[in-house]
Coordinates of C-alpha atoms (C1' of nucleotides) in Angstrom, one line a residue:
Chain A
X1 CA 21.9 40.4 -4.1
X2 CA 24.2 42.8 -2.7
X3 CA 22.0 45.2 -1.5
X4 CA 21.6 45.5 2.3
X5 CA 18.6 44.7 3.6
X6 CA 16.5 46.3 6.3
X7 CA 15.8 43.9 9.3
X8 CA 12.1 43.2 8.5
X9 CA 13.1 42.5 5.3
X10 CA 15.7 40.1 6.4
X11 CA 14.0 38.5 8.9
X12 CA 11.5 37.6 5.3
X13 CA 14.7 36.3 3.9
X14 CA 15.1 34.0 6.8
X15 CA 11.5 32.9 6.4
X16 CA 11.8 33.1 3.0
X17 CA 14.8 30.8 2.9
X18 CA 12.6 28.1 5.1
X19 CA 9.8 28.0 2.8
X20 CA 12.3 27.4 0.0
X21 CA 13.7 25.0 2.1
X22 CA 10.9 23.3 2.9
X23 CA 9.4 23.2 -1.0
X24 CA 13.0 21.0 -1.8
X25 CA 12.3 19.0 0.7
X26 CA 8.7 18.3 -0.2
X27 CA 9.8 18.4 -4.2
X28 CA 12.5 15.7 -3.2
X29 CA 10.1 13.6 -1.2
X30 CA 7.3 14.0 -4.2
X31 CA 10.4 12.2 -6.2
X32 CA 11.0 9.5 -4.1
X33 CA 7.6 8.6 -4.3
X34 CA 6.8 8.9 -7.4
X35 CA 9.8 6.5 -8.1
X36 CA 9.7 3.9 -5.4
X37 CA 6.0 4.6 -3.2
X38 CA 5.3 5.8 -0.2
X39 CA 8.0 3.6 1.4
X40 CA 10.5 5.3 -0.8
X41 CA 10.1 8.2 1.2
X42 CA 12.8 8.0 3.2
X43 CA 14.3 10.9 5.1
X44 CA 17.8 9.6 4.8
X45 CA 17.4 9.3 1.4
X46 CA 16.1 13.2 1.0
X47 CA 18.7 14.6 3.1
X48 CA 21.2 12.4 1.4
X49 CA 19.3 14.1 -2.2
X50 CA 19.7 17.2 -0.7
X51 CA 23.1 16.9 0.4
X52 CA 22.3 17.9 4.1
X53 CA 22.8 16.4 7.1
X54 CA 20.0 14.0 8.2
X55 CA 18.5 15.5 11.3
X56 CA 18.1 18.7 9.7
X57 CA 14.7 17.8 8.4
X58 CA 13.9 18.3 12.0
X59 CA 14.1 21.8 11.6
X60 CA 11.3 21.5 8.7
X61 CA 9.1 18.8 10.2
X62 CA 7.8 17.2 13.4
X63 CA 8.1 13.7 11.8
X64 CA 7.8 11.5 8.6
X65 CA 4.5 11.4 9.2
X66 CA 4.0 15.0 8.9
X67 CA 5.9 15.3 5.8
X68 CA 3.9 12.4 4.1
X69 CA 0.5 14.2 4.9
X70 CA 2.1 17.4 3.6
X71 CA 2.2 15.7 0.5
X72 CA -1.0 14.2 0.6
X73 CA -2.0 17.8 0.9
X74 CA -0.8 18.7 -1.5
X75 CA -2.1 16.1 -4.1
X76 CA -5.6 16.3 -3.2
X77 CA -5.3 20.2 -3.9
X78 CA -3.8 18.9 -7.6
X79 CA -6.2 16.5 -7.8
X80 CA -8.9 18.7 -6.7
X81 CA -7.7 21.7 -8.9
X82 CA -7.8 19.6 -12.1
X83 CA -10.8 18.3 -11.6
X84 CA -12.2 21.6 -11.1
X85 CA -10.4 22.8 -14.5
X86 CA -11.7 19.7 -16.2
X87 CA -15.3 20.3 -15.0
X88 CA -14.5 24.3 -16.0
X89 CA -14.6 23.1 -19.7
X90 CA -18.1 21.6 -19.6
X91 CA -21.6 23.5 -19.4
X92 CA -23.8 20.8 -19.4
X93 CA -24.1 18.4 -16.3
X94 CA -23.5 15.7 -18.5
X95 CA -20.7 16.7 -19.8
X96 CA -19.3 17.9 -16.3
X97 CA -19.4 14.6 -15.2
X98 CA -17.9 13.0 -18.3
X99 CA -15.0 15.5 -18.2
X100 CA -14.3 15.3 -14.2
X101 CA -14.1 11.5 -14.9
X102 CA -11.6 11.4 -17.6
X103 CA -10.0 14.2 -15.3
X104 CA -9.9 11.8 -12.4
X105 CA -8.7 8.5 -15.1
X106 CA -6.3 10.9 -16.4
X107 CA -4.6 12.1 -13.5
X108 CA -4.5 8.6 -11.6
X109 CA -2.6 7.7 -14.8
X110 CA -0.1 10.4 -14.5
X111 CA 0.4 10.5 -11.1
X112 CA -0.6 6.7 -9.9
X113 CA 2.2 7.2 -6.8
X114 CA 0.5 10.0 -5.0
X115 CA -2.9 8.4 -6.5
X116 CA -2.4 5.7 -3.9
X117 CA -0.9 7.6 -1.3
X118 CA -4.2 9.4 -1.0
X119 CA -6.6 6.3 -1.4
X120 CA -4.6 3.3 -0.6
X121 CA -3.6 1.7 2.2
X122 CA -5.9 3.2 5.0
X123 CA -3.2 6.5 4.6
X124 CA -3.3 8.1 8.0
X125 CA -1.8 10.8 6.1
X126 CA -5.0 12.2 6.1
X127 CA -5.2 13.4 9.5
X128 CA -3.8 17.1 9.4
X129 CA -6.7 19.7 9.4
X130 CA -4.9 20.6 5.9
X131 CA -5.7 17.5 4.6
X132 CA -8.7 17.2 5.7
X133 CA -9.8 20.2 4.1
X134 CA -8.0 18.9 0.9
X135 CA -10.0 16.0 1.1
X136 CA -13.2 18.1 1.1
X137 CA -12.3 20.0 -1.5
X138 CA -12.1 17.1 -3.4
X139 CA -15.3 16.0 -2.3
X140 CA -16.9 19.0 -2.9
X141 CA -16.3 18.6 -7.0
X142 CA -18.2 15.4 -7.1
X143 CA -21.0 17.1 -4.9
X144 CA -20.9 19.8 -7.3
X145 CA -22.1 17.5 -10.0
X146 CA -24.6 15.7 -8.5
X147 CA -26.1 18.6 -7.0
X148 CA -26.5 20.5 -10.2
X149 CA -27.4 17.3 -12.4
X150 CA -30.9 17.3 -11.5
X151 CA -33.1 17.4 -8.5
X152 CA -34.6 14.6 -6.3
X153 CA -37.5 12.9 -6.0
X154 CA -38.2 12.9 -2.0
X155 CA -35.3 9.8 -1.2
X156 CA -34.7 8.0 2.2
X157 CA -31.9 10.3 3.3
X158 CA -31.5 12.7 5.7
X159 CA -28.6 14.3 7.0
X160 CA -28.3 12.8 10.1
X161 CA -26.8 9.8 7.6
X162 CA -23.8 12.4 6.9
X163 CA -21.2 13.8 9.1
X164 CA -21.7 16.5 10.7
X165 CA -18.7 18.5 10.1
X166 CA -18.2 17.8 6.0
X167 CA -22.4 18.3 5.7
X168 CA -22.0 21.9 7.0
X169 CA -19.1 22.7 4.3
X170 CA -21.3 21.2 1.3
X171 CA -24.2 22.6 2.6
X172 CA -22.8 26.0 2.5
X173 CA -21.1 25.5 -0.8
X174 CA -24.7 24.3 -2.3
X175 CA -27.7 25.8 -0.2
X176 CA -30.4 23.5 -2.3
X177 CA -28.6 20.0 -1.5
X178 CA -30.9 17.5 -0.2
X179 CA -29.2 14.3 1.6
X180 CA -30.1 12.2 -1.6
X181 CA -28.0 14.2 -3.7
X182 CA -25.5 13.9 -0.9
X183 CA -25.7 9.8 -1.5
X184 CA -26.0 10.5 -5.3
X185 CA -22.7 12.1 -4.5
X186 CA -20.9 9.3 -3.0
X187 CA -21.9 6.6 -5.5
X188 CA -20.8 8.6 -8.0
X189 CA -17.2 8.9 -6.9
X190 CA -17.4 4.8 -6.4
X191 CA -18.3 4.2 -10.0
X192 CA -15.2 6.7 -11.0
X193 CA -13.2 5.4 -8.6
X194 CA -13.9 1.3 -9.2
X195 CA -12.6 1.3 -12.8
X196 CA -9.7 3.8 -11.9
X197 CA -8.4 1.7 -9.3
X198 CA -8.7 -1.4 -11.0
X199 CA -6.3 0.0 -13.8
X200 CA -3.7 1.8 -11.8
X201 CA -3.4 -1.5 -9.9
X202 CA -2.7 -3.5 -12.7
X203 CA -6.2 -5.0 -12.8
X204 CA -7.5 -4.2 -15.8
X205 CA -4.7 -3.4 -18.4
X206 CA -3.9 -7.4 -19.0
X207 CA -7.2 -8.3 -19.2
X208 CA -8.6 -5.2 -21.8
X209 CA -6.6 -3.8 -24.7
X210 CA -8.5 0.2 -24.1
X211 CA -9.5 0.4 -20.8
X212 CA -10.3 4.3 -21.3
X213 CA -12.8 3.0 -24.1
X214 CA -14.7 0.6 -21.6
X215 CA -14.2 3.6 -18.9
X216 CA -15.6 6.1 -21.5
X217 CA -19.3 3.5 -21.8
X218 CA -19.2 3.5 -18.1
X219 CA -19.4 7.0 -18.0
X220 CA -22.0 7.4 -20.5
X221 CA -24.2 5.2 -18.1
X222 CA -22.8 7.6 -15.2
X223 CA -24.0 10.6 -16.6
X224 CA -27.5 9.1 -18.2
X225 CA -28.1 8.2 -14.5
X226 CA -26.8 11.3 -13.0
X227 CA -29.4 13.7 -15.0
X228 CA -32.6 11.0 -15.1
X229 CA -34.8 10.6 -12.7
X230 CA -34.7 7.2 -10.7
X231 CA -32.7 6.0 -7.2
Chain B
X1 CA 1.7 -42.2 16.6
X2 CA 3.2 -45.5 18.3
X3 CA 3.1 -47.7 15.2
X4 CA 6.0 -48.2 13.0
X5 CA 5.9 -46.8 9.5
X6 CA 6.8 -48.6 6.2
X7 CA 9.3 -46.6 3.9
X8 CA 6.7 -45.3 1.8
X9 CA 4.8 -43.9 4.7
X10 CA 7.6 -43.0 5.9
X11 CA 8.8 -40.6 3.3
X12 CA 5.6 -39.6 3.4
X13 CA 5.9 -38.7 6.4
X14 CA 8.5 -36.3 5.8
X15 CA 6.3 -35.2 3.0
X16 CA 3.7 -34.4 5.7
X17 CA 5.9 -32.5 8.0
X18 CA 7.0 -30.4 5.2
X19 CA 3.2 -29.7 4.8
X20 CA 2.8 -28.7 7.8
X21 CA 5.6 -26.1 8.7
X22 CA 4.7 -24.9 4.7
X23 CA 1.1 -24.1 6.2
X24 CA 2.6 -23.1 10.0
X25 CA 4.7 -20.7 7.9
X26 CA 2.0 -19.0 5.6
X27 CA -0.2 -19.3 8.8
X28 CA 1.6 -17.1 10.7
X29 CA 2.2 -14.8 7.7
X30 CA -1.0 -14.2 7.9
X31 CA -1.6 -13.6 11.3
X32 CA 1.0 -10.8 10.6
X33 CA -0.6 -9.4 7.4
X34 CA -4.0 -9.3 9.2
X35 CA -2.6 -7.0 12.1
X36 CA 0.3 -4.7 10.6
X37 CA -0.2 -4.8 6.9
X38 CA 1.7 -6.8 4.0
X39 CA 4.9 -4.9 5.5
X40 CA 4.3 -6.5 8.9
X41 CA 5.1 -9.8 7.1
X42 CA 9.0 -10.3 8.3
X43 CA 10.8 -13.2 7.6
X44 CA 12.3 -12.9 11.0
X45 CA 9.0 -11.9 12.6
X46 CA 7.5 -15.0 11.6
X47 CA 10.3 -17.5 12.5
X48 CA 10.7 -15.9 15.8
X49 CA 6.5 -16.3 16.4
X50 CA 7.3 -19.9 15.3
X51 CA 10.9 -20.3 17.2
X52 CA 12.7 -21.1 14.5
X53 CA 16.0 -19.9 13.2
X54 CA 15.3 -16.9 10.5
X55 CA 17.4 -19.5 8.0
X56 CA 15.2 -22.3 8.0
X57 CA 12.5 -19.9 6.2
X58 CA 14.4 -20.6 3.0
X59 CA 13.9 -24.5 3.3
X60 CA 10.1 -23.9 2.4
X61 CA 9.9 -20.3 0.1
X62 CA 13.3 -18.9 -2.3
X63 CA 12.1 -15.8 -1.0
X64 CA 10.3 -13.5 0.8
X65 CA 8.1 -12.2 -2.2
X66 CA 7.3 -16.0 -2.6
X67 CA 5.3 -16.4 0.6
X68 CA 3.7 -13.5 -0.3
X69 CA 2.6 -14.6 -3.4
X70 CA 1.6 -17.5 -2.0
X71 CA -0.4 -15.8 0.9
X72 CA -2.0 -13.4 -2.6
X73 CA -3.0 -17.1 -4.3
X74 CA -4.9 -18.0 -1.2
X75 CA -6.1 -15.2 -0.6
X76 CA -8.0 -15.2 -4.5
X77 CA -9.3 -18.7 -3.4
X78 CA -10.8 -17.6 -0.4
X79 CA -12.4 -14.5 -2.1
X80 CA -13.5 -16.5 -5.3
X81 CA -14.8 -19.5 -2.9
X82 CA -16.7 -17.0 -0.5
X83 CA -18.3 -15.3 -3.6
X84 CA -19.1 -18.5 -5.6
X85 CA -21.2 -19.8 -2.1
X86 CA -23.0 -16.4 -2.0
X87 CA -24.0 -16.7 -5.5
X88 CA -25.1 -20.3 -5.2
X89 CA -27.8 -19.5 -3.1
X90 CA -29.8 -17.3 -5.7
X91 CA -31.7 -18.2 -8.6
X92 CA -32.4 -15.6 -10.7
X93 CA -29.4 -13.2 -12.1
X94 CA -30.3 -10.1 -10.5
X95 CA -30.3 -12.0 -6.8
X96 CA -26.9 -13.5 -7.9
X97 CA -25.2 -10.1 -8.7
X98 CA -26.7 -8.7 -5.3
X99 CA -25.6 -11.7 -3.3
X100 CA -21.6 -11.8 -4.9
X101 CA -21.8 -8.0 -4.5
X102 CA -22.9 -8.4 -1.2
X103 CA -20.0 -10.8 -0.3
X104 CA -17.3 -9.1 -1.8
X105 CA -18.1 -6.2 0.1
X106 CA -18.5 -8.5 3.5
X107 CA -15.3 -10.2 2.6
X108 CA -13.6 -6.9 2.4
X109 CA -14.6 -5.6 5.5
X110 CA -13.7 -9.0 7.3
X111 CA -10.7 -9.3 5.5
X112 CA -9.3 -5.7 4.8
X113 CA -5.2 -6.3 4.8
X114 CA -6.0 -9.5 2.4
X115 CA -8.1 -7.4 0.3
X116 CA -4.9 -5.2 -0.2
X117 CA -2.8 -7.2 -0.8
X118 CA -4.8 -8.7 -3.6
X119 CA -5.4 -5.4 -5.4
X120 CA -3.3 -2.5 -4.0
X121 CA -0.1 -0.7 -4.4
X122 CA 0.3 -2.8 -8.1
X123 CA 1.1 -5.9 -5.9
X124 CA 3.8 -7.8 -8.0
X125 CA 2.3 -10.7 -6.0
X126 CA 0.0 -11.8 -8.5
X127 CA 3.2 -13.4 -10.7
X128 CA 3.2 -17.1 -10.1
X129 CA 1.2 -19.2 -12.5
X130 CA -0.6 -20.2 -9.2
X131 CA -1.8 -16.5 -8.1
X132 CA -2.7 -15.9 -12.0
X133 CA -5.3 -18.7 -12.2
X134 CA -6.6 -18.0 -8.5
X135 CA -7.1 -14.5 -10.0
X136 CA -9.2 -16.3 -13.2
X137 CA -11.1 -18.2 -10.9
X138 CA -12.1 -14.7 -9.2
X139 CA -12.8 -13.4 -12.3
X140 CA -14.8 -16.0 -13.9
X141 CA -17.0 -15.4 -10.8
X142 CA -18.1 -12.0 -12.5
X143 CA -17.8 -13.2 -15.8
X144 CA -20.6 -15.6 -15.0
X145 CA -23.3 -12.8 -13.4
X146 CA -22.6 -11.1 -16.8
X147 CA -22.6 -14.4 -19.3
X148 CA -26.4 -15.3 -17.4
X149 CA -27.8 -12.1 -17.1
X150 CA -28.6 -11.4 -20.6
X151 CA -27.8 -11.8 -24.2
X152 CA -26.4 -9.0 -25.8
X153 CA -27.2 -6.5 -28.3
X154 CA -24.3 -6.2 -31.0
X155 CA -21.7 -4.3 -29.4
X156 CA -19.0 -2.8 -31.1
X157 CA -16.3 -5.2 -28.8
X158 CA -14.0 -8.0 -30.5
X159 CA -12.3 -10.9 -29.0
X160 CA -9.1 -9.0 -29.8
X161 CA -9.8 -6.0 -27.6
X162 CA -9.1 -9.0 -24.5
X163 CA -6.5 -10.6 -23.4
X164 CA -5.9 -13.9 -25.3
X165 CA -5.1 -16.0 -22.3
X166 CA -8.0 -15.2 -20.2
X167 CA -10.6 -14.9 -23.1
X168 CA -9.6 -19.0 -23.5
X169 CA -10.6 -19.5 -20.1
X170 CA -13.6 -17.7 -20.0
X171 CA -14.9 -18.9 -23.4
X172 CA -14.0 -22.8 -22.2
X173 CA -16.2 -21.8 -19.0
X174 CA -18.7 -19.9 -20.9
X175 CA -19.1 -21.1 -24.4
X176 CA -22.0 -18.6 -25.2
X177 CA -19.9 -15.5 -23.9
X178 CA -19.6 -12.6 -26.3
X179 CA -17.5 -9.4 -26.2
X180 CA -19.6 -7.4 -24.9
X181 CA -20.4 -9.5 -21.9
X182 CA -16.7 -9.7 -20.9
X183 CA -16.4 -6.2 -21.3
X184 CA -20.0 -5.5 -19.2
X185 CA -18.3 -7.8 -16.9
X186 CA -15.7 -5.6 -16.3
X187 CA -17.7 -2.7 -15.5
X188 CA -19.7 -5.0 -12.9
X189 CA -16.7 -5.7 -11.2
X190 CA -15.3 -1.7 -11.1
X191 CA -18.7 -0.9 -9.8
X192 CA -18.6 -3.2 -6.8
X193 CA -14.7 -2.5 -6.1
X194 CA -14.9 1.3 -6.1
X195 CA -17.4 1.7 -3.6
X196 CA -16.2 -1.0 -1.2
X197 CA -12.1 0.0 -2.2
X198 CA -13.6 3.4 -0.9
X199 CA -15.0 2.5 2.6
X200 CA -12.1 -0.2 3.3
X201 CA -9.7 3.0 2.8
X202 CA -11.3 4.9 5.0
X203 CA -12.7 7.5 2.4
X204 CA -16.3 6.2 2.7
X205 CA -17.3 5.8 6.7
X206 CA -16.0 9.3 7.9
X207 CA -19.1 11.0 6.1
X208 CA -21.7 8.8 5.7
X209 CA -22.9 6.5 8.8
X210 CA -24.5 3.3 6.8
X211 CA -22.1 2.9 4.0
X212 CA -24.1 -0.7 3.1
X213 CA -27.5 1.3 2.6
X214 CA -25.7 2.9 0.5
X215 CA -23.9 0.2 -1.6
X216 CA -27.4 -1.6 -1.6
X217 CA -28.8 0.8 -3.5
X218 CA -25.9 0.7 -5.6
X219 CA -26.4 -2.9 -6.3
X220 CA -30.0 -2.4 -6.7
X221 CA -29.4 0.0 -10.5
X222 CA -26.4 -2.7 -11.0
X223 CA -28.9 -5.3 -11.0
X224 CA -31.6 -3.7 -13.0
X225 CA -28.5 -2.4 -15.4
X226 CA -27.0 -6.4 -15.9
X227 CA -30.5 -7.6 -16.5
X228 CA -32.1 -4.6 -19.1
X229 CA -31.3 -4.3 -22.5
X230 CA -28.5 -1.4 -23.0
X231 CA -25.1 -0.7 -23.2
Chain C
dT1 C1' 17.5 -57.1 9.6
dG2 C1' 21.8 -54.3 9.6
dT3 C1' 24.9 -51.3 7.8
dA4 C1' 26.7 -47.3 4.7
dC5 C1' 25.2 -43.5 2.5
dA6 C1' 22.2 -39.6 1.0
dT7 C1' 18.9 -36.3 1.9
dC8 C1' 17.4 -32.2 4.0
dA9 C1' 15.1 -29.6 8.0
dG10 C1' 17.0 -26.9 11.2
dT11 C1' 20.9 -24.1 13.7
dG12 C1' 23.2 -20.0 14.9
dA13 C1' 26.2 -16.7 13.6
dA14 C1' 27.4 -13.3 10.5
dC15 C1' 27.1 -9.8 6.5
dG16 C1' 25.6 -5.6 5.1
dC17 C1' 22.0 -2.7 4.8
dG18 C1' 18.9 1.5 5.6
dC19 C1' 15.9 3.4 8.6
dG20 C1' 13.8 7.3 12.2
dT21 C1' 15.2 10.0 15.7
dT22 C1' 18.1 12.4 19.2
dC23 C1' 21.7 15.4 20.9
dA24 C1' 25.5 18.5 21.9
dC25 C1' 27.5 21.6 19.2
dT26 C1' 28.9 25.5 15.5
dG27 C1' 28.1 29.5 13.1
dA28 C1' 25.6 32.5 10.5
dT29 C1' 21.5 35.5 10.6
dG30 C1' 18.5 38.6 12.9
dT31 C1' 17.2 41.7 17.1
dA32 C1' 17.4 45.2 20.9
dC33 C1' 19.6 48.9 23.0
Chain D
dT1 C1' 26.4 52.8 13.9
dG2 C1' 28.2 49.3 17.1
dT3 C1' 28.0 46.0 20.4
dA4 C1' 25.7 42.1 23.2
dC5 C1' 22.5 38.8 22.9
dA6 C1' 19.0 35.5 20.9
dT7 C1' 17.5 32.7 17.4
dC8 C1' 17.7 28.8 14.7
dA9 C1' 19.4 26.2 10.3
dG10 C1' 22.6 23.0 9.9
dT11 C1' 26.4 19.5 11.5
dG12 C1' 28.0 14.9 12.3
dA13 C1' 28.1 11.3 15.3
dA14 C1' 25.5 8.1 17.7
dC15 C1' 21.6 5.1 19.4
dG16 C1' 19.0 1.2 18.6
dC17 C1' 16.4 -1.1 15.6
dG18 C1' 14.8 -4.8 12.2
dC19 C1' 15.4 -6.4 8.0
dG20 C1' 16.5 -10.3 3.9
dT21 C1' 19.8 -13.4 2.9
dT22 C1' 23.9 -16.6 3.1
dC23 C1' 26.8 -20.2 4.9
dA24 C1' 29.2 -23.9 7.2
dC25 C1' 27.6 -27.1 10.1
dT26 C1' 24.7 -30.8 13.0
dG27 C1' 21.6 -34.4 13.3
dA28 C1' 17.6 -36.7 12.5
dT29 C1' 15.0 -39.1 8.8
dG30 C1' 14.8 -41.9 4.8
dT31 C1' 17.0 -45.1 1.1
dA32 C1' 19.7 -48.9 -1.1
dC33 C1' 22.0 -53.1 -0.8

DNA sequence: TGTACATCAGTGAACGCGCGTTCACTGATGTAC
DNA sequence: TGTACATCAGTGAACGCGCGTTCACTGATGTAC
């Protein structure tokens, strides 16, 4: 680079230089946890990755905190994106759902670290409005199945059973949702998630030889239920 | 305690003390895991609750991942105990997977932090010989909604696809027990832990107000499902 | 029963560690005139 | 274009903390003869 700049441009470089900044610091976290958890996330141990001094992260965040819900963030966008790709593949409902769930087995496999740092542990990580929308966006996919799966016979819901704020967002992502759907919705992600879990904390893998085989019958149930008429 | 003691009692007596401080220790562990978390659990936080010198831990556990382990074993008993009582007081199959879903869920929500440390962040807890068979006896529990629901259709599982060690156990317990049922057992079990995993991590309550309406009618299809023909 | 010895719970100080966060400061980068 | 000023990433030392574990020692409890 040995161009001169003009001063808007290098005020960019300054701003560009923090974002890059601020990526190591997140990429050098995302390593930390990967290897050693959430409590492996040390800032002494990034800046001492980094080869910076340690108060330095000060100038990129308010507080551990803030970096770990960065990087919650950021994993439920992955999570959600891949999801969305898997689900991308299918044109059935039936074989949405089959393909979001190996999606969601699949990616708790590779990433099991920032797997748990989103749904273990009571994360307060989750409390940034960027990771609340995260989390919606997540959401969102599995609402995207049950709501085009099938409609409802009239069910007991109604939306006052939903919060407010994340039943206007899936509302005005799906216009014909109907509050059982909504529930439909949630139990879905619980039979995903109660197998997934299970196996990425060690639950299942002594016990079974191919848990994706046992996962891969509970999702043929999953998605016989999702597009038949019943509860 | 003015009486004299013979030798015998006497060592005994020693015996008894050592109890004791054993239970005041995992007692107070306790106390700690139930309000900060298994990190809360501090060798020196406990013997200063206790007033003892942070040495004389190491008379009664090598080490601290050996009180937790032991804390993990109880808390398997406790879980299996509660959800054996729950199922004792139903007859028929379907009432006994809706009361041992029922309590597993109840016990979660009483008992969040022991829940935990039982089955997140891949807890290395669960090592001892004495955590292991506390975790059989928890999953003989499910093993047994499955083994008296039904009889199976022929399904394409074999003893080998199991682990040895526990298919010994659960075939000694349940002589009748085919593949199939130990792998429909493990299904059960990922479709009561996801949804409860769910609300106890906070993922569940936020956007829907009567998370147990919800899981009933979960358990409701669960029940039907254990008790109809199928995969 | 009385004495000599062994056991072992408990002490208290120390070792060495890593952590999150603050703070006064330096120096390069960018801005205004 | 050149100078005076403002911004702010980065420094390095320090604060204060709690942790798991070890160790030489004391003293009460139990054992053997």
């Amino acid at each position: 680079m040995v161009s001169m700049t003009s001063p808007k441009e290098g005020a960019s470089r300054r701003a560009r230089h923090r974002a890059q900044t601020t990526a190591e610091i997140k990429a050098t976290a995302l390593k930390h946890l990967v290897e050693g958890g959430t409590d492996a996330v040390a800032l002494r141990g990034i800046a001492r990755d980094m080869g910076m001094a340690p108060g330095t992260f000060y100038s990129y965040f308010d507080t551990r905190e803030a970096l770990l819900a960065a990087l919650a963030a950021d994993a439920y966008r992955a999570l959600a994106a891949h999801l969305r790709t898997a689900r991308e593949g299918a044109r059935e409902p039936a074989g949405r759902a089959l393909a979001h769930g190996l999606a969601y087995r699949a990616w708790a496999l590779a990433h099991p670290q920032e797997f748990r740092l989103l749904f273990s542990g009571r994360s307060p990580h989750a409390q940034t409005p960027d990771s609340t929308e995260a989390e919606y966006e997540l959401c969102l996919g599995i609402v995207e199945i049950a709501a085009t799966a099938r409609a409802d016979a009239g069910s007991p819901y109604s939306w006052d059973d939903f919060d407010p704020a994340f039943t206007e967002v899936a509302r005005a992502a799906f216009p014909d949702l109907t509050p059982a759907t909504l529930a439909r919705s949630l139990r879905l992600w619980g039979r995903l998630h109660g197998l997934v879990t299970l196996e990425i904390d060690g639950l299942l893998r002594p016990q079974i030889t191919d848990p994706e085989r046992l996962y891969r019958d509970e999702l043929t149930d999953v998605a016989a239920w999702l597009t038949s008429t019943g509860t």
